PDB file of C-alpha atoms and ligand atoms in Angstrom:
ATOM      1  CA  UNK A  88      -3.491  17.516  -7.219  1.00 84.00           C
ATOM      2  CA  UNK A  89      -5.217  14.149  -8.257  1.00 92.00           C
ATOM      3  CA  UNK A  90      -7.730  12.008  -7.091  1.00 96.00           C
ATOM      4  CA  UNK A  91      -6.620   8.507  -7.029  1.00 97.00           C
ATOM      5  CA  UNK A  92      -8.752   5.548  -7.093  1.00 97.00           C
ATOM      6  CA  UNK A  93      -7.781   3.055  -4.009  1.00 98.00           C
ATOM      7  CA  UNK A  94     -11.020   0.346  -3.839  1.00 98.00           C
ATOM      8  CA  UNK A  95     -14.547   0.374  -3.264  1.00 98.00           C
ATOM      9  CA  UNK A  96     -15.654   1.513   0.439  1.00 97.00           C
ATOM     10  CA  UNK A  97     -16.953  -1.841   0.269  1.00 96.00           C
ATOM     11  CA  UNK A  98     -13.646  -4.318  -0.595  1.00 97.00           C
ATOM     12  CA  UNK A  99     -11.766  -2.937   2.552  1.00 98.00           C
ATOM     13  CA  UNK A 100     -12.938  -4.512   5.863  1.00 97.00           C
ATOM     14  CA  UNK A 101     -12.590  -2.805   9.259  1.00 97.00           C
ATOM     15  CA  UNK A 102      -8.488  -2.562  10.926  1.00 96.00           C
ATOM     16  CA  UNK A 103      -7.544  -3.128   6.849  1.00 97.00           C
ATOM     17  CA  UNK A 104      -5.431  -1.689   4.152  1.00 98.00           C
ATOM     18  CA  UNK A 105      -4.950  -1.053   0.812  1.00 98.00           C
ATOM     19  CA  UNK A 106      -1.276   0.144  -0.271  1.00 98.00           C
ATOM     20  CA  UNK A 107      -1.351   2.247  -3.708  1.00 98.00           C
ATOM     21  CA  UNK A 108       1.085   3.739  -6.086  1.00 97.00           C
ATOM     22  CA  UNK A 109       1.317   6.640  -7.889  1.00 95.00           C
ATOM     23  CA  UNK A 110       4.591   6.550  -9.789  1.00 95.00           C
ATOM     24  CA  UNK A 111       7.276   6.073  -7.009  1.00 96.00           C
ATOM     25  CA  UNK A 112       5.129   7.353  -4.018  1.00 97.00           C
ATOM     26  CA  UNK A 113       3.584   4.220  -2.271  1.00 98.00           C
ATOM     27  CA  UNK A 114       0.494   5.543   0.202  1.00 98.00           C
ATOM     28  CA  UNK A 115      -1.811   2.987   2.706  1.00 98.00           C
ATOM     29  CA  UNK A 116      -5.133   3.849   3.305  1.00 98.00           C
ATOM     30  CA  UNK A 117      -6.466   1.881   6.101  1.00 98.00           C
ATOM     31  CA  UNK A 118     -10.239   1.352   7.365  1.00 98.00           C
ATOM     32  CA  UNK A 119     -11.303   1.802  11.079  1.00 97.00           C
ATOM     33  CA  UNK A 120     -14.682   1.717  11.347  1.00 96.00           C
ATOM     34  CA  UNK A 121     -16.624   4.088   8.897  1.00 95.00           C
ATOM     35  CA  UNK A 122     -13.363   6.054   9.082  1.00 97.00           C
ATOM     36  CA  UNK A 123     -10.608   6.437   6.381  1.00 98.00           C
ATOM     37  CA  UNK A 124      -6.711   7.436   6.912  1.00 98.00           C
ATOM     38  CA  UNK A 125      -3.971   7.849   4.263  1.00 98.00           C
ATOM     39  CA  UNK A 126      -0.390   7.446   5.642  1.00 98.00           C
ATOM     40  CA  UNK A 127       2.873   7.711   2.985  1.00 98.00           C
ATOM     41  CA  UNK A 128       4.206   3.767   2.858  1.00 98.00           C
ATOM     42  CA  UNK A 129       7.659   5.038   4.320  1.00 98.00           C
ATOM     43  CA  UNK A 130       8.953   4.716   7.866  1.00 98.00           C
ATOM     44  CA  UNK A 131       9.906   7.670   9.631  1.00 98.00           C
ATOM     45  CA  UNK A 132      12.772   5.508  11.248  1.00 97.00           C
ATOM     46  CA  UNK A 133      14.642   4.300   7.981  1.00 98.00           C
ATOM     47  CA  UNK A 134      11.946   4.505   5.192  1.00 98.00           C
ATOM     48  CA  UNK A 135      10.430   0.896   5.593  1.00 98.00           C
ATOM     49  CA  UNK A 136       7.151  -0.452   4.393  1.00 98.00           C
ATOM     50  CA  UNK A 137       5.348   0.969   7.462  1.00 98.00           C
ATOM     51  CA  UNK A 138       1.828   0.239   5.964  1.00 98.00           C
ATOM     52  CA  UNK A 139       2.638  -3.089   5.016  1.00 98.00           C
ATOM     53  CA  UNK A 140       2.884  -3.908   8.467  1.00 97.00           C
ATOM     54  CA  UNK A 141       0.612  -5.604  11.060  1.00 97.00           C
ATOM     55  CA  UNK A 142      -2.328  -3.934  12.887  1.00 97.00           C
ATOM     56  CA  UNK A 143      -2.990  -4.234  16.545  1.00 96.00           C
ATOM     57  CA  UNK A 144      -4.263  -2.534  19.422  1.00 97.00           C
ATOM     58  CA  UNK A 145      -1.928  -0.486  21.184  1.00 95.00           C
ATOM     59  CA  UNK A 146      -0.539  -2.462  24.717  1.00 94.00           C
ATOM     60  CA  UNK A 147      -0.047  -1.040  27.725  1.00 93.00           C
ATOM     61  CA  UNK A 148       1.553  -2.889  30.853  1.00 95.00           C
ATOM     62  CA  UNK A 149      -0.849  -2.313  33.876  1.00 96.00           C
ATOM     63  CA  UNK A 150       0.854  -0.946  37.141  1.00 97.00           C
ATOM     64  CA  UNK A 151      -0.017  -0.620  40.452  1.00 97.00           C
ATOM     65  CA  UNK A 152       0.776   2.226  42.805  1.00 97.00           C
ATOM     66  CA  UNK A 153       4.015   0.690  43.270  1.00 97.00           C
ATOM     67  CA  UNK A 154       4.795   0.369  39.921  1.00 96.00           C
ATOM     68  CA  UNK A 155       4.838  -3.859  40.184  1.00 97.00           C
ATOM     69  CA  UNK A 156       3.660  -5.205  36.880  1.00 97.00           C
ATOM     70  CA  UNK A 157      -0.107  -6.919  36.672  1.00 97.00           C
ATOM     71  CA  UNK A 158       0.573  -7.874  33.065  1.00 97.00           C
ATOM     72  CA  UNK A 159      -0.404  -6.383  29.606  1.00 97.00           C
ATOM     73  CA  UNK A 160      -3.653  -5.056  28.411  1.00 96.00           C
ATOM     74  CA  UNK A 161      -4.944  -3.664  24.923  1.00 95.00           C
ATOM     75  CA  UNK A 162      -5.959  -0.244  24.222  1.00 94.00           C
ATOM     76  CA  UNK A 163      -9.247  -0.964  22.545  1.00 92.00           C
ATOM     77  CA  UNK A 164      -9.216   3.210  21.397  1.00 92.00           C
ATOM     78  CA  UNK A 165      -5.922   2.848  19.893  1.00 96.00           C
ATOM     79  CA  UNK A 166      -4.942   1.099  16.854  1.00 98.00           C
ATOM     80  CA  UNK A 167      -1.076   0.885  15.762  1.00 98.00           C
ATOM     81  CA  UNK A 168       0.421   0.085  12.550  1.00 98.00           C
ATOM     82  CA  UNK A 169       3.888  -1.911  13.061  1.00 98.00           C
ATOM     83  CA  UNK A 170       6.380  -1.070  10.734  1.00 98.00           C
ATOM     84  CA  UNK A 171       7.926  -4.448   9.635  1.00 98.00           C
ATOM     85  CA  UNK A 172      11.665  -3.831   9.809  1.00 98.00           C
ATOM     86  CA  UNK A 173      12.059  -2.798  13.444  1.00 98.00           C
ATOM     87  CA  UNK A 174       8.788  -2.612  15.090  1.00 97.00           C
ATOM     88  CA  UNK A 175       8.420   0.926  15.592  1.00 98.00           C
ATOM     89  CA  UNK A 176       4.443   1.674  15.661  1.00 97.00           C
ATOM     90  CA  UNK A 177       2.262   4.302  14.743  1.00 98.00           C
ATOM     91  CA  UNK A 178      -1.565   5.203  15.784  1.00 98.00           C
ATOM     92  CA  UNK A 179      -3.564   4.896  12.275  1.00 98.00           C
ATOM     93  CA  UNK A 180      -5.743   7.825  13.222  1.00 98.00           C
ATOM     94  CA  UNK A 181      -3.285  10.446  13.983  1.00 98.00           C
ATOM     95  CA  UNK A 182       0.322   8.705  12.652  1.00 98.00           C
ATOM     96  CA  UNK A 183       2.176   9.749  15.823  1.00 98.00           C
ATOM     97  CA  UNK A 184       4.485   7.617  17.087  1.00 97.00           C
ATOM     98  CA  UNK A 185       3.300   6.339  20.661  1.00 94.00           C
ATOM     99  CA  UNK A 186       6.526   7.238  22.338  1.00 93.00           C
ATOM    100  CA  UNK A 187       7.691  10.153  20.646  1.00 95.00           C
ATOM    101  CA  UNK A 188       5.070  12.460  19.229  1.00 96.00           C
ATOM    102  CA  UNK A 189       7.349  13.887  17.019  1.00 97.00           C
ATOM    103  CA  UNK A 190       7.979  10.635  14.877  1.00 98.00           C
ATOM    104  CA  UNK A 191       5.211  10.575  12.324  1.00 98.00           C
ATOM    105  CA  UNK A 192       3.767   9.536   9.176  1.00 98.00           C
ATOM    106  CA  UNK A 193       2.850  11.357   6.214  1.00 98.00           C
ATOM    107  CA  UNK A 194      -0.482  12.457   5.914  1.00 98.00           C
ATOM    108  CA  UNK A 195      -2.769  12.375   2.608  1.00 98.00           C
ATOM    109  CA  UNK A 196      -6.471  13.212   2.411  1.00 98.00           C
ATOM    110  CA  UNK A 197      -8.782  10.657   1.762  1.00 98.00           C
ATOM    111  CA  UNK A 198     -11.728  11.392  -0.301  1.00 97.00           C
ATOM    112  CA  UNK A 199     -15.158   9.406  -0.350  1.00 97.00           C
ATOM    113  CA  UNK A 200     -17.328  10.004  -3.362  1.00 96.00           C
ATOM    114  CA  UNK A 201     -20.185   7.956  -4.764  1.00 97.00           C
ATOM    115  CA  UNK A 202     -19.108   4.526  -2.792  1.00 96.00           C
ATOM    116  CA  UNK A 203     -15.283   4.739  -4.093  1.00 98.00           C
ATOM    117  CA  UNK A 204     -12.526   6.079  -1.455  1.00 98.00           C
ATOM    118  CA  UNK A 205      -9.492   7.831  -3.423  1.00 98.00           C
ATOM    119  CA  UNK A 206      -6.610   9.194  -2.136  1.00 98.00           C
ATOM    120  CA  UNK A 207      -5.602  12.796  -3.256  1.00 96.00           C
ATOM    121  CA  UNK A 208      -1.871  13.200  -4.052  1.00 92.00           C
TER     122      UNK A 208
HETATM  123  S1  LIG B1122      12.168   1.404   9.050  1.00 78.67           S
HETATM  124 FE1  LIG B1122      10.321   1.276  10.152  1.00 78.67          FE
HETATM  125  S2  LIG B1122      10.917   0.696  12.119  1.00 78.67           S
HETATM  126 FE2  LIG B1122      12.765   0.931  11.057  1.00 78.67          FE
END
């Protein structure tokens, strides 16, 4: 295993990313808060650029007891990462798939030390 160097804790703002290579193995680490997560840069669905992707909150359509639709709202808890080729989306804290739980991204650590966030591959 090695430790490698993705940015300062300081150069990546909140809901942002860096993307990092080591050799042929692409991995993003994005920023949520004072929290880190490492996800492999490789769609589940047909190995896209998943962490290239944009980030939103996730949106749910809001229902009434007879299921009629009172529009969209945004999940303020949960954050998706949407892959660019087809849209499929994963939460950046866990990497599960919102739909099907067992589509998901690969996991790396993340390791803080001394102000400098690596990545351990
Ligand atoms: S490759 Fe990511 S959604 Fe298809």
């Amino acid at each position: 295993m090695a430790d490698l160097f993705v940015a300062k804790v300081g150069d990546i703002a909140d809901r942002d990313r860096r993307v990092v290579a080591d050799g042929d193995l692409e991995i993003g680490v994005f920023r949520l808060g004072d929290d880190f997560f490492a996800w492999e840069n490789n769609c589940p669905h047909m190995g896209g650029p998943v962490c290239q992707g944009k980030v939103m909150n996730r949106v749910n359509e809001v229902l009434d007891d007879g299921k009629k639709s009172h529009g969209f709202e945004f999940v303020e808890a949960d954050v998706h990462i949407i892959c660019p080729w087809h849209g499929f989306e994963f939460n950046i804290r866990t990497g599960v798939h919102p739909g099907e739980s067992s589509t998901q991204l690969t996991k790396y650590e993340v390791v803080v030390r001394d102000g400098d966030i690596y990545v351990r591959t």
